[in-house]
C-alpha atoms as an extended CHARMM CRD file, in Angstrom:
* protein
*
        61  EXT
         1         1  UNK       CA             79.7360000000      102.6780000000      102.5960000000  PROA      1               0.0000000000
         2         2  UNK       CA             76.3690000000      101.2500000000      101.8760000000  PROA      2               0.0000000000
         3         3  UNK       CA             75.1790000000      105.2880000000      101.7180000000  PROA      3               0.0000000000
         4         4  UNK       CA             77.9010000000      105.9290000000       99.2250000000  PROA      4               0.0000000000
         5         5  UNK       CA             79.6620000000      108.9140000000      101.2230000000  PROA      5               0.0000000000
         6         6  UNK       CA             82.6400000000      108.0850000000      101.0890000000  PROA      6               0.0000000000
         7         7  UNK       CA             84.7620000000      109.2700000000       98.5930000000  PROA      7               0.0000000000
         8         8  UNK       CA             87.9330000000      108.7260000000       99.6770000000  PROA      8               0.0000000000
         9         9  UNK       CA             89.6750000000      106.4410000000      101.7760000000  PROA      9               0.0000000000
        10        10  UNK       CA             92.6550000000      105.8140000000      103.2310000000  PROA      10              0.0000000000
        11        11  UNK       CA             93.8050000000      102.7770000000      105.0740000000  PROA      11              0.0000000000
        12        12  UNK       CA             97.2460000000      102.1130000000      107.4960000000  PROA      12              0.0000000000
        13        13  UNK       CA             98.5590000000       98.5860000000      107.2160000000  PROA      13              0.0000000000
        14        14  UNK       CA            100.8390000000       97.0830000000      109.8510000000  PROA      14              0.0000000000
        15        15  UNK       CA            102.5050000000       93.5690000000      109.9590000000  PROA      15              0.0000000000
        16        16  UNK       CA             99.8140000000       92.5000000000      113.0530000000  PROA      16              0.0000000000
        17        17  UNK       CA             96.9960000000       90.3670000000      112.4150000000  PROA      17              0.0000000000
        18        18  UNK       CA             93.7620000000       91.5740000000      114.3950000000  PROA      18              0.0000000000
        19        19  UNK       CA             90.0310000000       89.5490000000      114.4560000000  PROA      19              0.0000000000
        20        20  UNK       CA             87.1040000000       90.7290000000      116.6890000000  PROA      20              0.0000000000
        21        21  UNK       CA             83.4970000000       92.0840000000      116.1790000000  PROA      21              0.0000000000
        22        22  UNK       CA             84.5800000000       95.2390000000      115.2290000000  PROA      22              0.0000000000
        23        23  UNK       CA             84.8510000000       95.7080000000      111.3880000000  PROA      23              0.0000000000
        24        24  UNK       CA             86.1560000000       98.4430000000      109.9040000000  PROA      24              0.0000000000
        25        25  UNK       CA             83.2590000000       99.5710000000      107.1630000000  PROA      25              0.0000000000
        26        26  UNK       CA             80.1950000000       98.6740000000      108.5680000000  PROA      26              0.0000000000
        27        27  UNK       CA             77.1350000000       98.2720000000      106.7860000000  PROA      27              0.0000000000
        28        28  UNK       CA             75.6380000000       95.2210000000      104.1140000000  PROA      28              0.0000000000
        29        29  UNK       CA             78.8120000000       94.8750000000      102.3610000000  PROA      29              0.0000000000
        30        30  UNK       CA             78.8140000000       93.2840000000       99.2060000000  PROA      30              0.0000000000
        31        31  UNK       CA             77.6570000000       90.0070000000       98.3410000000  PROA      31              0.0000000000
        32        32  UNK       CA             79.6900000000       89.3610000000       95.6640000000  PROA      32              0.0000000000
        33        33  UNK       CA             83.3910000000       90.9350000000       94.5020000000  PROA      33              0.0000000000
        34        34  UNK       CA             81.8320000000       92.4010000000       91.4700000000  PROA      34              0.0000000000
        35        35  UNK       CA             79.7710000000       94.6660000000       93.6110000000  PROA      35              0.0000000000
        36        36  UNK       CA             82.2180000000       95.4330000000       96.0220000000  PROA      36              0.0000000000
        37        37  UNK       CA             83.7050000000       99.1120000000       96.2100000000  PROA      37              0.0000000000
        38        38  UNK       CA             87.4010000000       99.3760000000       94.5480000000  PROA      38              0.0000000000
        39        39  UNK       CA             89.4650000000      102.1450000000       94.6210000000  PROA      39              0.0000000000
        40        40  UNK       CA             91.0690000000      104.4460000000       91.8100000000  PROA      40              0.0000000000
        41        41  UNK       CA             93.8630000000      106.4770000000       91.5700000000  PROA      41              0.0000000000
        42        42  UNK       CA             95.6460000000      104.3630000000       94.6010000000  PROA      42              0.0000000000
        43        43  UNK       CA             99.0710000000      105.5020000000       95.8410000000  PROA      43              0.0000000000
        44        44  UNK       CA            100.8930000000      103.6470000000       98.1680000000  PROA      44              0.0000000000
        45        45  UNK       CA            103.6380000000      104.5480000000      100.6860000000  PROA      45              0.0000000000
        46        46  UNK       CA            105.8620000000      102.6280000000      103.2060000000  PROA      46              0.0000000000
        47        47  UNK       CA            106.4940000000      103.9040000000      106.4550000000  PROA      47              0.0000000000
        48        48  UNK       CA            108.7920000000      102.0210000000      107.9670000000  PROA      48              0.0000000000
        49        49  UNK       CA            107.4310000000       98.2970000000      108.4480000000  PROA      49              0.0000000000
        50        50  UNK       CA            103.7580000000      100.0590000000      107.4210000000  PROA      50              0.0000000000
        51        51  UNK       CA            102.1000000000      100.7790000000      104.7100000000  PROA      51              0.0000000000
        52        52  UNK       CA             99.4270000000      103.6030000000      104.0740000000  PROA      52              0.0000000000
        53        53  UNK       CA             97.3230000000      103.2280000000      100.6780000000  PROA      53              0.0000000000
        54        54  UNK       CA             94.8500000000      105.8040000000       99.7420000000  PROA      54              0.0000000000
        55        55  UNK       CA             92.5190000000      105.7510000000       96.6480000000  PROA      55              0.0000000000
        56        56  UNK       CA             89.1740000000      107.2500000000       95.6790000000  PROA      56              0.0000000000
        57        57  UNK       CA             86.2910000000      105.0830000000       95.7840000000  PROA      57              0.0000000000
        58        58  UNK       CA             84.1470000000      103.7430000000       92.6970000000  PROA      58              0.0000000000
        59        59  UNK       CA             80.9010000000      101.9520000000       93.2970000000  PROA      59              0.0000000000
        60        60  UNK       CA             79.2510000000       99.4850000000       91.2420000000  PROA      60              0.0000000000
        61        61  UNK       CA             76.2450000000      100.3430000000       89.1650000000  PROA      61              0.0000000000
């Protein structure tokens, strides 16, 4: 993320709660919301008690 690569993304949402040292974007993150990456043109589908959301990404300036 912090290298800007990533283009696309798409994540898979379950109803399970997780927490550990693994994160899922490594990297700086951002240290506010306003710089954080959002997503565009998101679609969203539920698969049975899931959910899969994809979306293009769009960095801050």
């Amino acid at each position: 993320m912090d290298a800007r690569l990533i283009d696309k993304v798409q994540l898979y949402m379950g109803p399970i709660l997780t927490g550990g040292p693994v994160v899922a974007f490594p990297g700086r993150g951002a240290d506010v919301t306003q710089n954080a990456v959002y997503l565009d043109r998101i679609a969203y589908q539920r698969l049975g008690q899931n959910v899969w959301i994809t979306g293009y990404s769009r960095f801050s300036e």
